[in-house]
Amino acid sequence: MKALSFILFLVAALSSSTLRADDWPTYRHDSRRSGVTAGTLEFPLSKSWQVKGGHPRQAWSGPAKWDAYSGNSGLQSMRNFDPCFYVTSVGDLVYFGSSHDNAVHALDAKTGRERWVFFTEAPVRLPPTIHNGIAFAGSDDGHLYALDARSGNLLWKDRGSPDDRRIPSNASMISLWPIRTAPLIANNTLFFTASLTPWESSWLIAANPATGKRQFSQEISNVTLQGALLATADTLIAPQGRSAPLLYDLKTGKPSGAIGHAGGVFCLVTEDNQLISGPKSQKAKDNQLFLTDAKGARVATFNDTSCAVVTSGIAYLHTRGSLKALSLGKGKDQPSEWAVNTPAPSELIVSSKAVILGHAGGIKAYSRENGSLIWEAPIPEGGAVHGLAVSGSRLYASDSHGAIHAYGPQKQSE
């Protein structure tokens, strides 16, 4: 009997810690925030379930109304990192953090029923990162929480700052050092930050993900870290919103510069360690994304563009009313480029065969090969679809009204 119990425990442990190739374990899939998965979707998809989580209470309600220093108005939002309840998914569970009820939720991937919920003391603005059976989530209460991914039980927590001062913010009491950068796992190390205002110190922390034991804790001045952390092979990149993303050594946490031709909270690292980010300035009249190399030199500028995905040397982006596939390589055997008229995207991701676009009022999927429309789903009541994820042959869409929509193969949904 003891042997049987041990075997059942071992099976449960392995099922909760082993990632599948088509899991989506962290914000935008991986530590590069690529938005690219090898997972395959069998189109057409049909609606499996929908969960309404209440309206997101964003950290920042929108762009500044005007720049008092220069007198400019009509500014862009540079800190729109939490417009919906983004999801992550591993195995048979789907996870999201909520700014509406201050909690981390786990749902059954097949039915959408809640499997567990863990409440914090303030909004959880980005989805948990799942690693080796642990769900890591940061909260505006200033703590990083490590939860058992299957049960939601608290394993350990760490307050990012030595100080536990609280301040009122958007009808919540939050830490003066909230954790607003999605937890990052790189080189089997957990990274997170505690930061809000440039006139208070911020903290960059690396820890053992299993135990929470800190490997380093760097105090940083004059920064405001927000939006998902991301990494190259040896560098941690920390977005700041209105200021340029900052670079830190992954091993030591020591600062190594900034990406000068960058700004905003949209950032991704390409397969060859180039960075795409934007917009550079809230004063810019048009959306722009900038491609910079590992040393921070500008390689390309994509005008009228707010989001992009790069994989296998092809950039998929929307500009001037069209979704385009553009080759970034020279002298390489690249797929043919194409362009197709589409709605302006609020999110883009790429699966094995499709480019999937979230927009105001729905989702559209286009063939990676030629740009032809292969599937679409309206969400007329949901506002803009800001979050997309693919896991276990299912597509998940998160909208600006706080709903999460799941789509699966028709045989699973009937």
Short mmCIF file of C-alpha atoms in Angstrom, two decimals, residues 144-368:
data_model
loop_
_atom_site.label_atom_id
_atom_site.label_comp_id
_atom_site.label_asym_id
_atom_site.label_seq_id
_atom_site.Cartn_x
_atom_site.Cartn_y
_atom_site.Cartn_z
CA LEU A 144 6.37 37.54 -4.50
CA TYR A 145 4.30 34.42 -3.84
CA ALA A 146 5.39 30.85 -4.60
CA LEU A 147 2.32 28.62 -4.76
CA ASP A 148 1.91 24.91 -5.37
CA ALA A 149 0.71 24.90 -8.97
CA ARG A 150 -1.74 22.04 -8.40
CA SER A 151 -3.30 23.06 -5.08
CA GLY A 152 -2.59 26.78 -4.68
CA ASN A 153 -1.03 26.21 -1.26
CA LEU A 154 1.55 28.80 -0.23
CA LEU A 155 5.09 27.38 -0.35
CA TRP A 156 6.97 30.59 0.45
CA LYS A 157 6.77 34.33 -0.07
CA ASP A 158 9.27 37.17 -0.19
CA ARG A 159 8.72 40.88 0.31
CA GLY A 160 10.76 42.70 -2.31
CA SER A 161 11.61 45.72 -0.18
CA PRO A 162 12.89 45.81 3.41
CA ASP A 163 10.11 48.33 4.13
CA ASP A 164 6.39 47.49 4.26
CA ARG A 165 4.94 50.98 3.87
CA ARG A 166 1.54 51.12 2.12
CA ILE A 167 -0.09 53.92 0.12
CA PRO A 168 -3.59 54.38 -1.38
CA SER A 169 -3.79 53.75 -5.14
CA ASN A 170 -6.90 53.26 -7.30
CA ALA A 171 -9.12 52.19 -4.39
CA SER A 172 -6.48 49.80 -3.02
CA MET A 173 -3.79 49.99 -0.38
CA ILE A 174 -0.60 48.95 -2.11
CA SER A 175 3.04 48.68 -1.20
CA LEU A 176 5.32 51.58 -2.03
CA TRP A 177 7.31 48.83 -3.77
CA PRO A 178 4.74 46.74 -5.71
CA ILE A 179 5.84 43.82 -7.86
CA ARG A 180 4.69 44.81 -11.34
CA THR A 181 7.16 42.87 -13.48
CA ALA A 182 6.00 39.34 -14.37
CA PRO A 183 8.23 36.84 -12.53
CA LEU A 184 10.99 35.57 -14.82
CA ILE A 185 12.77 32.22 -14.78
CA ALA A 186 16.16 32.23 -16.53
CA ASN A 187 19.04 29.80 -15.98
CA ASN A 188 16.92 28.09 -13.31
CA THR A 189 16.86 31.33 -11.31
CA LEU A 190 13.81 33.39 -10.36
CA PHE A 191 14.00 37.14 -10.99
CA PHE A 192 11.57 39.80 -9.82
CA THR A 193 11.59 43.49 -8.94
CA ALA A 194 9.95 45.78 -6.39
CA SER A 195 9.52 49.30 -7.74
CA LEU A 196 7.13 52.22 -8.17
CA THR A 197 8.62 55.73 -8.03
CA PRO A 198 12.04 57.00 -9.11
CA TRP A 199 12.51 58.99 -5.89
CA GLU A 200 12.42 55.80 -3.80
CA SER A 201 14.93 52.96 -4.15
CA SER A 202 13.85 49.94 -6.19
CA TRP A 203 14.98 46.34 -5.82
CA LEU A 204 16.09 43.68 -8.31
CA ILE A 205 16.08 40.23 -6.73
CA ALA A 206 17.32 36.81 -7.86
CA ALA A 207 16.28 33.76 -5.86
CA ASN A 208 16.31 29.99 -5.84
CA PRO A 209 12.84 29.14 -7.19
CA ALA A 210 12.47 26.04 -5.02
CA THR A 211 13.38 27.60 -1.67
CA GLY A 212 13.15 31.36 -2.13
CA LYS A 213 16.71 31.81 -0.87
CA ARG A 214 18.07 34.99 -2.40
CA GLN A 215 21.11 34.85 -4.66
CA PHE A 216 21.36 38.63 -4.82
CA SER A 217 19.32 41.72 -4.04
CA GLN A 218 20.36 44.88 -5.87
CA GLU A 219 19.18 48.26 -4.63
CA ILE A 220 18.62 50.57 -7.62
CA SER A 221 18.02 54.32 -7.67
CA ASN A 222 16.07 56.59 -10.03
CA VAL A 223 14.11 53.86 -11.83
CA THR A 224 10.46 52.83 -12.14
CA LEU A 225 10.38 49.16 -13.18
CA GLN A 226 7.07 47.93 -14.63
CA GLY A 227 6.00 45.51 -17.32
CA ALA A 228 7.30 42.00 -17.92
CA LEU A 229 10.99 41.28 -17.32
CA LEU A 230 12.71 39.47 -20.17
CA ALA A 231 16.15 38.05 -20.86
CA THR A 232 18.79 37.22 -23.43
CA ALA A 233 21.36 34.50 -22.76
CA ASP A 234 23.28 36.70 -20.32
CA THR A 235 21.30 39.92 -19.82
CA LEU A 236 18.15 40.81 -17.92
CA ILE A 237 16.00 43.53 -19.51
CA ALA A 238 13.68 45.59 -17.31
CA PRO A 239 11.09 47.88 -18.96
CA GLN A 240 10.27 51.20 -17.32
CA GLY A 241 7.33 52.60 -19.26
CA ARG A 242 8.15 56.22 -19.97
CA SER A 243 11.92 55.62 -19.76
CA ALA A 244 14.29 53.34 -21.64
CA PRO A 245 14.49 49.65 -20.66
CA LEU A 246 17.45 48.90 -18.40
CA LEU A 247 20.03 46.12 -18.76
CA TYR A 248 21.43 44.01 -15.92
CA ASP A 249 23.90 41.14 -15.76
CA LEU A 250 21.96 37.91 -15.20
CA LYS A 251 24.60 36.45 -12.87
CA THR A 252 25.28 39.46 -10.66
CA GLY A 253 22.41 41.90 -11.15
CA LYS A 254 24.87 44.69 -11.85
CA PRO A 255 23.64 47.38 -14.28
CA SER A 256 25.09 47.25 -17.79
CA GLY A 257 23.35 50.16 -19.51
CA ALA A 258 20.04 50.94 -21.19
CA ILE A 259 18.39 50.54 -24.59
CA GLY A 260 18.50 54.12 -25.81
CA HIS A 261 16.19 53.71 -28.81
CA ALA A 262 13.37 52.23 -26.78
CA GLY A 263 10.60 52.85 -24.29
CA GLY A 264 7.15 51.63 -23.33
CA VAL A 265 6.34 48.23 -21.87
CA PHE A 266 6.09 46.19 -25.10
CA CYS A 267 9.40 44.34 -25.36
CA LEU A 268 10.54 41.07 -26.90
CA VAL A 269 13.91 39.49 -27.58
CA THR A 270 14.40 37.81 -30.96
CA GLU A 271 16.16 34.48 -31.47
CA ASP A 272 19.41 36.31 -32.29
CA ASN A 273 19.25 38.52 -29.17
CA GLN A 274 17.90 41.66 -30.81
CA LEU A 275 15.29 43.69 -28.94
CA ILE A 276 11.99 45.00 -30.27
CA SER A 277 10.30 47.59 -28.05
CA GLY A 278 8.17 50.69 -28.11
CA PRO A 279 6.87 53.25 -28.25
CA LYS A 280 9.96 55.34 -27.55
CA SER A 281 8.14 58.45 -26.42
CA GLN A 282 4.66 59.34 -25.19
CA LYS A 283 4.90 62.47 -27.37
CA ALA A 284 5.10 60.48 -30.62
CA LYS A 285 1.98 60.90 -32.75
CA ASP A 286 2.23 57.45 -34.37
CA ASN A 287 2.92 54.04 -32.88
CA GLN A 288 6.50 52.94 -33.44
CA LEU A 289 8.53 49.86 -32.61
CA PHE A 290 12.31 49.84 -32.68
CA LEU A 291 14.62 46.93 -33.46
CA THR A 292 17.98 47.29 -31.70
CA ASP A 293 20.99 44.99 -31.53
CA ALA A 294 22.59 43.57 -28.39
CA LYS A 295 24.68 46.73 -27.98
CA GLY A 296 21.66 49.05 -28.19
CA ALA A 297 22.27 50.30 -31.75
CA ARG A 298 19.11 50.83 -33.80
CA VAL A 299 18.74 48.31 -36.62
CA ALA A 300 15.26 49.17 -37.91
CA THR A 301 12.20 51.28 -37.16
CA PHE A 302 8.67 49.97 -37.73
CA ASN A 303 6.27 52.89 -38.11
CA ASP A 304 2.56 52.79 -37.25
CA THR A 305 3.17 49.54 -35.36
CA SER A 306 2.25 48.67 -31.78
CA CYS A 307 3.01 44.93 -31.54
CA ALA A 308 5.03 42.35 -33.43
CA VAL A 309 6.25 38.76 -33.38
CA VAL A 310 9.56 37.53 -34.80
CA THR A 311 10.40 33.90 -35.50
CA SER A 312 12.65 32.09 -37.98
CA GLY A 313 13.85 35.37 -39.46
CA ILE A 314 10.35 36.65 -40.23
CA ALA A 315 8.72 39.62 -38.51
CA TYR A 316 4.93 39.54 -38.36
CA LEU A 317 3.59 43.02 -37.70
CA HIS A 318 0.70 45.33 -38.50
CA THR A 319 1.38 48.64 -40.18
CA ARG A 320 -0.77 51.07 -42.16
CA GLY A 321 -3.82 48.82 -42.12
CA SER A 322 -2.08 45.58 -43.11
CA LEU A 323 -0.67 42.55 -41.33
CA LYS A 324 2.67 41.82 -42.99
CA ALA A 325 5.29 39.09 -43.00
CA LEU A 326 8.69 40.71 -43.51
CA SER A 327 12.02 38.95 -43.90
CA LEU A 328 14.70 40.26 -41.54
CA GLY A 329 17.46 38.14 -43.06
CA LYS A 330 19.64 38.71 -46.08
CA GLY A 331 20.66 35.97 -48.45
CA LYS A 332 18.69 33.35 -46.56
CA ASP A 333 16.05 30.95 -47.79
CA GLN A 334 13.07 32.75 -46.30
CA PRO A 335 9.34 32.18 -46.90
CA SER A 336 7.69 34.60 -49.29
CA GLU A 337 6.58 37.88 -47.80
CA TRP A 338 2.89 38.74 -47.78
CA ALA A 339 0.50 41.46 -46.64
CA VAL A 340 -3.23 41.33 -45.89
CA ASN A 341 -5.67 43.97 -44.71
CA THR A 342 -6.70 43.37 -41.10
CA PRO A 343 -8.05 45.25 -38.09
CA ALA A 344 -5.46 46.98 -35.94
CA PRO A 345 -4.20 44.41 -33.42
CA SER A 346 -4.13 44.75 -29.68
CA GLU A 347 -2.14 41.49 -29.51
CA LEU A 348 -0.24 39.17 -31.87
CA ILE A 349 1.07 35.66 -31.29
CA VAL A 350 2.29 32.88 -33.58
CA SER A 351 1.57 29.14 -33.41
CA SER A 352 3.12 26.45 -35.59
CA LYS A 353 0.99 27.35 -38.61
CA ALA A 354 -0.92 30.53 -37.79
CA VAL A 355 -0.51 34.19 -36.95
CA ILE A 356 -3.23 34.99 -34.42
CA LEU A 357 -4.45 38.55 -34.01
CA GLY A 358 -6.53 39.94 -31.16
CA HIS A 359 -8.43 43.14 -31.92
CA ALA A 360 -11.30 45.30 -30.70
CA GLY A 361 -14.21 42.89 -30.99
CA GLY A 362 -12.63 39.54 -31.71
CA ILE A 363 -9.85 37.24 -32.93
CA LYS A 364 -8.57 36.37 -36.39
CA ALA A 365 -6.09 33.68 -37.44
CA TYR A 366 -4.04 33.89 -40.63
CA SER A 367 -1.87 31.34 -42.40
CA ARG A 368 1.84 31.83 -41.74
#
